[in-house]
Amino acid sequence: MADGGGEPDQLAGERATAQFDVDGMKVAWAGSRHAVEVADRMARLVASDPVFRKDTRTMLSRKELFKDTLKKAAHAWKRIVELRLTEEEANLLRLYVDQPGYVDLHWGMFVPAIKGQGTEEQQKKWLPMAYKFQIIGCYAQTELGHGSNVQGLETTATFDPSADEFVMHSPTLTSSKWWPGGLGKASTHAVVYARLITEGKDYGIHGFIVQLRSLDDHSPLPGVTLGDIGGKFGSGAYNSMDNGVLRFDHVRIPRDQMLMRLSQVTREGKYVHSDVPKQLLYGTMVYVRQTIVADASKALSRAVCIAVRYSAIRKQFGSQDGGPETQVLNYKTQQSRLFPLLASAYAYRFVGQWLKWLYTDVTQKLEAKDYSTLPEAHACTAGLKSVTTSATADAIEECRKLCGGHGYLNSSGLPELFAVYVPACTYEGDNVQVARFLMKTVAQVATGKQPVGTIAYMGNIQHLMQCKSAVNTAEDWLNPAAIKEVFEARALRMAVNCAQNISKAPSQEEGFSELSPDLLEAAVAHVQLIIVTKFIEKLQEDIPGPGVKEQLQKLCSIYALHLLHKHLGDFLSTGCITARQGALANELLGKLYAQVRPNAVALVDAFDYTDHYLGSVLGRYDGDVYPALYEEAWKDPLNETVVPDGYQEHLRPLLKQQLKLSRL
Ligand SMILES: CC/C=C\C/C=C\C/C=C\CCCC(=O)SCCNC(=O)CCNC(=O)[C@H](O)C(C)(C)COP(=O)(O)OP(=O)(O)OC[C@H]1O[C@@H](n2cnc3c(N)ncnc32)[C@H](O)[C@@H]1OP(=O)(O)O
Ligand SMILES: Cc1cc2nc3c(=O)[nH]c(=O)nc-3n(C[C@H](O)[C@H](O)[C@H](O)COP(=O)(O)OP(=O)(O)OC[C@H]3O[C@@H](n4cnc5c(N)ncnc54)[C@H](O)[C@@H]3O)c2cc1C
């Protein structure tokens, strides 16, 4: 036992009860043995480098935090160059540095925008500079007055044929670019989205590469107004990012800085649109949404790792005679709140891996001018992004509550994780744009068209509209086919209900508007089906390692059945299951929680997170929580002096005055 009552052996005991091979699970989580090895190496590289320390980050002022972010980004780049890291290694190194900053947007959006929307010539010119950090770029789309509605953007790019230039202008206050990460202080360039006007005609939104700051002294170029938009939610957290404001006053750029892969403006000012679908303009958003889904599993697994380890250490009640108290992880309520989140972390991990595959596949098809899978990719990325981010934000907060009072301390890592994570629900849109796609598919199915990919199940409409679940015992719910059938039936019936109600409205648009809350629920049901299906498909793969597949099967059942329990109203009202079948699902959930209990700590160990990356005294690998909590408290600036600053001015006179009064 450690000094002060901590019980490090507690976690060793937990690890000893695991019924599966943790190394095998690490491979299943990471995707391959190679992925485990690289991630492990990069995580340790970061953890052992003092420049990447982050334990006092929440105590820094905004200015100190921003400077610290610049320092870390520069140091990370230096290490990447010195060690000649591959792209895979460099991405992981940045992930483990774990401090949002301009580099995220440079690599995550500026570079992909040029790759996706620039011509070959433009890529040849701009990408080498971006790859070497000779320029720093951001993605400037959102404006003060317009975020979700991209077609409503007001910034103009007016072609001037006499000079062969575009004139970038912000005509109103609401047209100020507002929010782009990295814009406020760091970026030298931006991909700016603006209305293209040529020959007196407005051709809508297009992307332009615009230089914003001098490459000599970093000052804004003439006609460019730039700044940071101000402090954001939480101490530290996303305040390391310089989300910015940008205004143009008739700023001129050469014609060839319009991103011209999708459409061009000729020397004479003629607008030409190629045969590429115009939605490819939104391609960078599809790309980044796919990465945001993968990030959801990372954030969620961190929170769950902290909450599971701490719940195994923390003891409350259970002994009337001075004997040991009960680990809070043994309480059924703690398990029923925590284990579905553990299962969700695995579910999001696997759906994220699949989404990455889908994105790669679509990109290859686009290269070959096959645009057929674009609508599905758009619907899947937008839908999964929306569902996984909002569930993850809620889950991090739930993990904080599951850690009791100590979860509210910055040293638990959970407040910062929540504050950094929660904007993911907002950026890249919070609308489940999948609903329109579903309504189109329902209409196509009615005409006999056979849907493919994630909507293939809709082709099974005859069966799914009338089937009744055959589940008769709690254990029947262990059958993946039984789960899949009810999730498919629920999603399809909700979508068909919406389509039928829309058809009764005076117009389709009115129907869409009136039924948008129902459409959103139908979209969520469809997205949850995708996540459940991809988990089930993962289990059909060869998963090596003793006991690994068995644990994943349990987690898959927990993920699906907890959704069924949570959305029981949907399943009952659409007639997919009976109330008794719902009760059987709940009965099985209880049994599964008991089976996961001895494996819980090992299941979070399989995420393979270093203590540095977790950044939590409650989630420490060694479980030595109490001495660490105690030690952390003394690092607070408030404890630098025994008597606080302000005592002489504000406390002493007050206390003296009270003393005098009491003597009266
Ligand atoms: C490695 C690290 C990586 C990155 C770093 C990570 C994090 C960094 C932190 C933050 C980054 C945040 C960056 C941003 O936030 S950038 C700004 C994002 N902005 C948005 O998300 C705006 C959200 N709004 C929308 O998405 C809009 O709904 C819209 C799609 C742009 C609407 O456009 P509109 O033209 O009005 O379209 P619709 O009428 O809705 O649709 C027309 C038609 O097109 C189809 N469609 C729409 N989008 C796409 C697409 N992307 N691909 C394919 N098809 C698309 C749509 O379904 C519809 O089809 P129909 O068949 O129904 O006509
Ligand atoms: C931390 C952070 C980083 C960001 N980084 C960038 C960046 O790098 N580059 C960039 O360009 N932008 C960036 N953004 C902006 C971000 O993309 C937008 O905030 C986002 O697209 C939402 O737009 P909005 O803020 O205008 O919200 P609004 O669209 O005003 O949404 C407000 C509410 O209205 C609802 N709503 C909107 N339209 C509809 C509709 N048609 N039907 C039903 N409900 C609707 C929304 O769901 C929401 O509930 C960032 C934002 C944040 C918070």
Short mmCIF file of C-alpha atoms in Angstrom, two decimals, residues 318-648:
data_model
loop_
_atom_site.label_atom_id
_atom_site.label_comp_id
_atom_site.label_asym_id
_atom_site.label_seq_id
_atom_site.Cartn_x
_atom_site.Cartn_y
_atom_site.Cartn_z
CA GLY A 318 -20.19 -1.64 2.21
CA SER A 319 -18.57 -2.27 5.57
CA GLN A 320 -20.28 -1.85 8.93
CA ASP A 321 -17.43 -3.28 10.99
CA GLY A 322 -14.33 -1.40 9.90
CA GLY A 323 -13.51 -3.88 7.13
CA PRO A 324 -12.74 -2.78 3.58
CA GLU A 325 -15.33 -0.74 1.74
CA THR A 326 -16.68 -1.66 -1.71
CA GLN A 327 -14.94 -0.60 -4.93
CA VAL A 328 -17.42 1.72 -6.65
CA LEU A 329 -16.88 -0.29 -9.84
CA ASN A 330 -18.76 -3.13 -8.13
CA TYR A 331 -21.96 -1.11 -7.88
CA LYS A 332 -24.44 -2.15 -10.57
CA THR A 333 -25.42 1.46 -11.17
CA GLN A 334 -21.78 2.44 -11.81
CA GLN A 335 -21.48 -0.50 -14.23
CA SER A 336 -24.72 0.30 -16.06
CA ARG A 337 -23.55 3.88 -16.60
CA LEU A 338 -19.91 3.13 -17.38
CA PHE A 339 -19.83 -0.10 -19.39
CA PRO A 340 -22.05 1.17 -22.25
CA LEU A 341 -19.52 4.01 -22.61
CA LEU A 342 -16.67 1.50 -22.67
CA ALA A 343 -18.55 -0.43 -25.36
CA SER A 344 -19.22 2.82 -27.28
CA ALA A 345 -15.49 3.63 -27.31
CA TYR A 346 -14.82 0.31 -29.08
CA ALA A 347 -17.85 0.77 -31.37
CA TYR A 348 -16.68 4.24 -32.48
CA ARG A 349 -13.16 2.96 -32.97
CA PHE A 350 -14.33 0.29 -35.40
CA VAL A 351 -16.80 2.49 -37.25
CA GLY A 352 -14.05 5.12 -37.53
CA GLN A 353 -11.72 2.55 -39.10
CA TRP A 354 -14.45 1.57 -41.55
CA LEU A 355 -15.21 5.22 -42.38
CA LYS A 356 -11.56 5.80 -43.18
CA TRP A 357 -11.74 2.86 -45.58
CA LEU A 358 -14.94 4.28 -47.14
CA TYR A 359 -13.32 7.69 -47.60
CA THR A 360 -10.26 6.16 -49.25
CA ASP A 361 -12.48 4.09 -51.52
CA VAL A 362 -14.56 7.12 -52.55
CA THR A 363 -11.40 9.16 -53.19
CA GLN A 364 -10.03 6.44 -55.49
CA LYS A 365 -13.34 6.30 -57.34
CA LEU A 366 -13.36 10.09 -57.72
CA GLU A 367 -9.90 9.91 -59.29
CA ALA A 368 -11.43 7.56 -61.86
CA LYS A 369 -14.34 10.00 -62.37
CA ASP A 370 -16.80 7.65 -60.66
CA TYR A 371 -18.96 9.93 -58.48
CA SER A 372 -21.63 7.35 -57.64
CA THR A 373 -20.65 6.82 -53.99
CA LEU A 374 -20.28 10.53 -53.14
CA PRO A 375 -23.81 11.02 -51.70
CA GLU A 376 -23.39 8.01 -49.42
CA ALA A 377 -19.97 9.20 -48.24
CA HIS A 378 -21.43 12.64 -47.53
CA ALA A 379 -24.38 11.18 -45.62
CA CYS A 380 -22.23 8.74 -43.62
CA THR A 381 -19.57 11.27 -42.64
CA ALA A 382 -22.07 14.01 -41.71
CA GLY A 383 -24.34 11.58 -39.83
CA LEU A 384 -21.62 9.69 -37.99
CA LYS A 385 -19.85 12.94 -37.15
CA SER A 386 -22.98 14.39 -35.57
CA VAL A 387 -24.01 11.27 -33.62
CA THR A 388 -20.56 10.26 -32.33
CA THR A 389 -19.52 13.77 -31.25
CA SER A 390 -22.66 14.53 -29.28
CA ALA A 391 -22.63 11.09 -27.62
CA THR A 392 -18.92 11.49 -26.79
CA ALA A 393 -19.38 14.95 -25.26
CA ASP A 394 -22.21 13.59 -23.08
CA ALA A 395 -20.08 10.55 -22.19
CA ILE A 396 -17.09 12.62 -21.04
CA GLU A 397 -19.39 14.56 -18.72
CA GLU A 398 -20.88 11.28 -17.48
CA CYS A 399 -17.36 9.98 -16.74
CA ARG A 400 -16.69 13.15 -14.75
CA LYS A 401 -19.78 12.50 -12.66
CA LEU A 402 -18.78 8.84 -12.24
CA CYS A 403 -15.54 10.04 -10.64
CA GLY A 404 -17.44 11.97 -7.97
CA GLY A 405 -15.92 15.15 -6.55
CA HIS A 406 -12.38 14.40 -7.68
CA GLY A 407 -13.59 14.28 -11.28
CA TYR A 408 -14.30 18.01 -11.02
CA LEU A 409 -10.64 18.80 -10.28
CA ASN A 410 -8.50 19.87 -13.20
CA SER A 411 -5.97 17.26 -12.14
CA SER A 412 -8.49 14.54 -13.04
CA GLY A 413 -8.03 15.62 -16.67
CA LEU A 414 -11.77 15.40 -17.29
CA PRO A 415 -12.77 19.10 -17.19
CA GLU A 416 -10.11 19.96 -19.76
CA LEU A 417 -10.96 16.95 -21.92
CA PHE A 418 -14.61 17.99 -21.93
CA ALA A 419 -13.86 21.65 -22.69
CA VAL A 420 -11.53 20.73 -25.54
CA TYR A 421 -13.92 18.14 -26.92
CA VAL A 422 -17.32 19.79 -26.73
CA PRO A 423 -16.87 22.18 -29.72
CA ALA A 424 -16.55 19.07 -31.92
CA CYS A 425 -20.35 18.88 -31.69
CA THR A 426 -20.56 22.30 -33.33
CA TYR A 427 -17.70 22.60 -35.80
CA GLU A 428 -18.30 20.90 -39.11
CA GLY A 429 -22.02 21.26 -38.50
CA ASP A 430 -24.42 19.64 -36.04
CA ASN A 431 -27.08 18.73 -38.58
CA VAL A 432 -27.61 15.12 -39.45
CA GLN A 433 -27.66 15.71 -43.18
CA VAL A 434 -28.36 12.05 -43.71
CA ALA A 435 -32.16 12.61 -43.53
CA ARG A 436 -32.53 13.92 -47.10
CA PHE A 437 -30.45 11.04 -48.35
CA LEU A 438 -32.77 8.60 -46.55
CA MET A 439 -35.90 10.19 -47.99
CA LYS A 440 -34.43 9.95 -51.49
CA THR A 441 -33.57 6.31 -50.92
CA VAL A 442 -37.10 5.49 -49.71
CA ALA A 443 -38.49 7.12 -52.89
CA GLN A 444 -36.06 5.14 -55.06
CA VAL A 445 -36.90 1.86 -53.31
CA ALA A 446 -40.57 2.53 -54.10
CA THR A 447 -39.64 2.61 -57.79
CA GLY A 448 -37.87 -0.76 -57.49
CA LYS A 449 -34.28 0.50 -57.39
CA GLN A 450 -31.99 -1.72 -55.29
CA PRO A 451 -29.95 0.37 -52.82
CA VAL A 452 -26.34 -0.56 -52.04
CA GLY A 453 -23.79 0.07 -49.27
CA THR A 454 -25.06 1.27 -45.89
CA ILE A 455 -28.62 1.62 -47.22
CA ALA A 456 -28.77 -1.84 -48.81
CA TYR A 457 -31.06 -2.98 -45.97
CA MET A 458 -33.78 -0.66 -47.28
CA GLY A 459 -34.09 -2.96 -50.29
CA ASN A 460 -35.41 -5.61 -47.89
CA ILE A 461 -38.49 -3.46 -47.35
CA GLN A 462 -41.12 -6.21 -47.69
CA HIS A 463 -39.65 -8.17 -44.80
CA LEU A 464 -38.50 -5.29 -42.59
CA MET A 465 -41.82 -3.43 -42.64
CA GLN A 466 -43.77 -6.36 -41.19
CA CYS A 467 -41.26 -8.61 -39.36
CA LYS A 468 -41.61 -9.37 -35.65
CA SER A 469 -38.57 -10.23 -33.55
CA ALA A 470 -38.34 -13.93 -32.69
CA VAL A 471 -36.44 -13.28 -29.44
CA ASN A 472 -37.87 -15.46 -26.69
CA THR A 473 -35.17 -15.59 -24.01
CA ALA A 474 -32.64 -13.03 -22.79
CA GLU A 475 -29.82 -15.07 -24.40
CA ASP A 476 -31.55 -14.88 -27.81
CA TRP A 477 -30.38 -11.27 -27.90
CA LEU A 478 -26.80 -12.55 -28.13
CA ASN A 479 -27.52 -13.49 -31.74
CA PRO A 480 -26.16 -10.68 -33.97
CA ALA A 481 -28.82 -11.47 -36.60
CA ALA A 482 -31.58 -10.80 -34.04
CA ILE A 483 -30.02 -7.45 -33.16
CA LYS A 484 -29.44 -6.44 -36.76
CA GLU A 485 -32.99 -7.25 -37.77
CA VAL A 486 -34.60 -5.03 -35.13
CA PHE A 487 -32.18 -2.13 -35.74
CA GLU A 488 -32.85 -2.35 -39.48
CA ALA A 489 -36.60 -2.59 -39.00
CA ARG A 490 -36.61 0.38 -36.58
CA ALA A 491 -34.53 2.59 -38.93
CA LEU A 492 -36.55 1.69 -42.02
CA ARG A 493 -39.94 2.08 -40.37
CA MET A 494 -38.99 5.48 -38.96
CA ALA A 495 -37.76 6.63 -42.38
CA VAL A 496 -40.88 5.31 -44.16
CA ASN A 497 -43.13 7.00 -41.57
CA CYS A 498 -41.39 10.29 -42.29
CA ALA A 499 -41.67 9.81 -46.06
CA GLN A 500 -45.39 9.04 -45.77
CA ASN A 501 -46.03 12.10 -43.61
CA ILE A 502 -44.01 14.35 -45.91
CA SER A 503 -46.10 13.17 -48.84
CA LYS A 504 -49.22 14.44 -47.03
CA ALA A 505 -47.81 17.97 -46.68
CA PRO A 506 -48.80 20.72 -49.16
CA SER A 507 -45.24 20.70 -50.56
CA GLN A 508 -42.15 18.60 -50.04
CA GLU A 509 -40.23 21.55 -48.54
CA GLU A 510 -43.03 22.27 -46.06
CA GLY A 511 -43.15 18.58 -45.19
CA PHE A 512 -39.39 18.53 -44.59
CA SER A 513 -39.56 21.61 -42.42
CA GLU A 514 -42.56 20.44 -40.39
CA LEU A 515 -41.17 16.95 -39.86
CA SER A 516 -37.54 17.90 -39.26
CA PRO A 517 -37.52 16.67 -35.61
CA ASP A 518 -38.83 13.25 -36.77
CA LEU A 519 -36.38 13.22 -39.65
CA LEU A 520 -33.57 13.84 -37.21
CA GLU A 521 -34.68 10.86 -35.11
CA ALA A 522 -34.91 8.67 -38.22
CA ALA A 523 -31.42 9.78 -39.21
CA VAL A 524 -30.05 8.95 -35.75
CA ALA A 525 -31.67 5.48 -35.96
CA HIS A 526 -29.99 4.91 -39.33
CA VAL A 527 -26.59 6.08 -38.04
CA GLN A 528 -26.86 3.87 -34.95
CA LEU A 529 -27.64 0.95 -37.25
CA ILE A 530 -24.44 1.68 -39.20
CA ILE A 531 -22.39 1.65 -35.98
CA VAL A 532 -23.98 -1.59 -34.75
CA THR A 533 -23.55 -3.22 -38.17
CA LYS A 534 -19.89 -2.27 -38.47
CA PHE A 535 -19.21 -3.66 -34.99
CA ILE A 536 -20.92 -6.95 -35.96
CA GLU A 537 -18.94 -7.06 -39.22
CA LYS A 538 -15.71 -6.49 -37.30
CA LEU A 539 -16.49 -9.63 -35.29
CA GLN A 540 -16.70 -11.65 -38.50
CA GLU A 541 -13.00 -10.93 -39.12
CA ASP A 542 -10.18 -13.11 -37.87
CA ILE A 543 -9.38 -11.61 -34.43
CA PRO A 544 -6.35 -13.37 -32.91
CA GLY A 545 -5.53 -13.67 -29.22
CA PRO A 546 -7.10 -15.83 -26.51
CA GLY A 547 -10.45 -14.44 -25.40
CA VAL A 548 -10.21 -11.25 -27.45
CA LYS A 549 -13.12 -11.94 -29.77
CA GLU A 550 -15.29 -13.13 -26.85
CA GLN A 551 -14.78 -9.82 -25.02
CA LEU A 552 -15.56 -7.85 -28.16
CA GLN A 553 -18.73 -9.89 -28.68
CA LYS A 554 -19.87 -8.91 -25.19
CA LEU A 555 -19.06 -5.25 -25.84
CA CYS A 556 -20.91 -5.36 -29.14
CA SER A 557 -24.00 -6.78 -27.44
CA ILE A 558 -23.75 -4.14 -24.71
CA TYR A 559 -23.44 -1.35 -27.27
CA ALA A 560 -26.49 -2.48 -29.23
CA LEU A 561 -28.68 -3.44 -26.28
CA HIS A 562 -28.01 -0.28 -24.31
CA LEU A 563 -29.15 1.68 -27.38
CA LEU A 564 -32.22 -0.52 -27.58
CA HIS A 565 -32.92 0.14 -23.91
CA LYS A 566 -32.36 3.89 -24.28
CA HIS A 567 -34.53 4.18 -27.40
CA LEU A 568 -37.09 1.61 -26.32
CA GLY A 569 -39.88 4.01 -27.35
CA ASP A 570 -38.72 3.83 -31.00
CA PHE A 571 -38.58 0.03 -31.01
CA LEU A 572 -41.98 -0.34 -29.34
CA SER A 573 -43.83 2.36 -31.28
CA THR A 574 -42.64 0.96 -34.61
CA GLY A 575 -43.72 -2.52 -33.49
CA CYS A 576 -40.26 -4.05 -33.96
CA ILE A 577 -40.25 -5.65 -30.52
CA THR A 578 -42.66 -6.28 -27.67
CA ALA A 579 -42.38 -4.88 -24.17
CA ARG A 580 -41.36 -8.35 -22.98
CA GLN A 581 -38.54 -8.53 -25.51
CA GLY A 582 -37.39 -5.11 -24.33
CA ALA A 583 -37.33 -6.42 -20.76
CA LEU A 584 -35.32 -9.47 -21.88
CA ALA A 585 -32.75 -7.18 -23.49
CA ASN A 586 -32.39 -5.36 -20.20
CA GLU A 587 -32.04 -8.63 -18.32
CA LEU A 588 -29.20 -9.68 -20.62
CA LEU A 589 -27.50 -6.30 -20.22
CA GLY A 590 -27.26 -6.88 -16.46
CA LYS A 591 -25.64 -10.28 -17.04
CA LEU A 592 -23.20 -8.85 -19.56
CA TYR A 593 -22.12 -6.09 -17.17
CA ALA A 594 -21.27 -8.76 -14.59
CA GLN A 595 -19.20 -10.60 -17.21
CA VAL A 596 -17.33 -7.46 -18.24
CA ARG A 597 -16.60 -6.45 -14.65
CA PRO A 598 -13.43 -8.63 -14.14
CA ASN A 599 -12.14 -7.48 -17.54
CA ALA A 600 -12.90 -3.78 -17.25
CA VAL A 601 -9.43 -2.52 -16.29
CA ALA A 602 -7.72 -4.71 -18.88
CA LEU A 603 -10.17 -3.48 -21.53
CA VAL A 604 -9.08 0.11 -20.94
CA ASP A 605 -5.40 -0.90 -20.71
CA ALA A 606 -5.81 -2.13 -24.28
CA PHE A 607 -6.13 1.51 -25.42
CA ASP A 608 -2.41 1.64 -24.57
CA TYR A 609 -2.40 5.23 -23.31
CA THR A 610 0.59 6.65 -21.46
CA ASP A 611 0.03 8.59 -18.26
CA HIS A 612 1.25 11.66 -20.16
CA TYR A 613 -1.47 11.36 -22.80
CA LEU A 614 -4.19 10.61 -20.25
CA GLY A 615 -3.13 13.61 -18.18
CA SER A 616 -5.11 12.44 -15.16
CA VAL A 617 -4.15 11.64 -11.60
CA LEU A 618 -7.29 9.51 -11.34
CA GLY A 619 -6.46 7.44 -14.42
CA ARG A 620 -2.82 6.66 -13.58
CA TYR A 621 -1.67 3.25 -14.76
CA ASP A 622 -0.30 2.38 -11.30
CA GLY A 623 -3.52 3.39 -9.55
CA ASP A 624 -1.60 5.42 -6.99
CA VAL A 625 -4.28 8.06 -6.96
CA TYR A 626 -4.34 9.65 -3.51
CA PRO A 627 -0.68 10.68 -3.16
CA ALA A 628 -0.85 12.12 -6.67
CA LEU A 629 -4.01 14.09 -5.93
CA TYR A 630 -2.44 15.42 -2.76
CA GLU A 631 0.78 16.39 -4.54
CA GLU A 632 -1.04 18.07 -7.44
CA ALA A 633 -2.97 20.34 -5.11
CA TRP A 634 0.24 21.93 -3.86
CA LYS A 635 1.22 22.91 -7.39
CA ASP A 636 -1.64 25.35 -7.65
CA PRO A 637 -0.45 28.99 -7.83
CA LEU A 638 -2.79 29.76 -4.93
CA ASN A 639 -0.58 27.58 -2.74
CA GLU A 640 2.62 29.45 -3.63
CA THR A 641 2.14 31.49 -0.45
CA VAL A 642 0.61 30.33 2.81
CA VAL A 643 -1.18 33.63 3.33
CA PRO A 644 -2.91 34.63 0.09
CA ASP A 645 -2.29 37.79 -1.89
CA GLY A 646 -5.08 40.16 -1.01
CA TYR A 647 -5.05 39.30 2.68
CA GLN A 648 -3.75 42.71 3.70
#
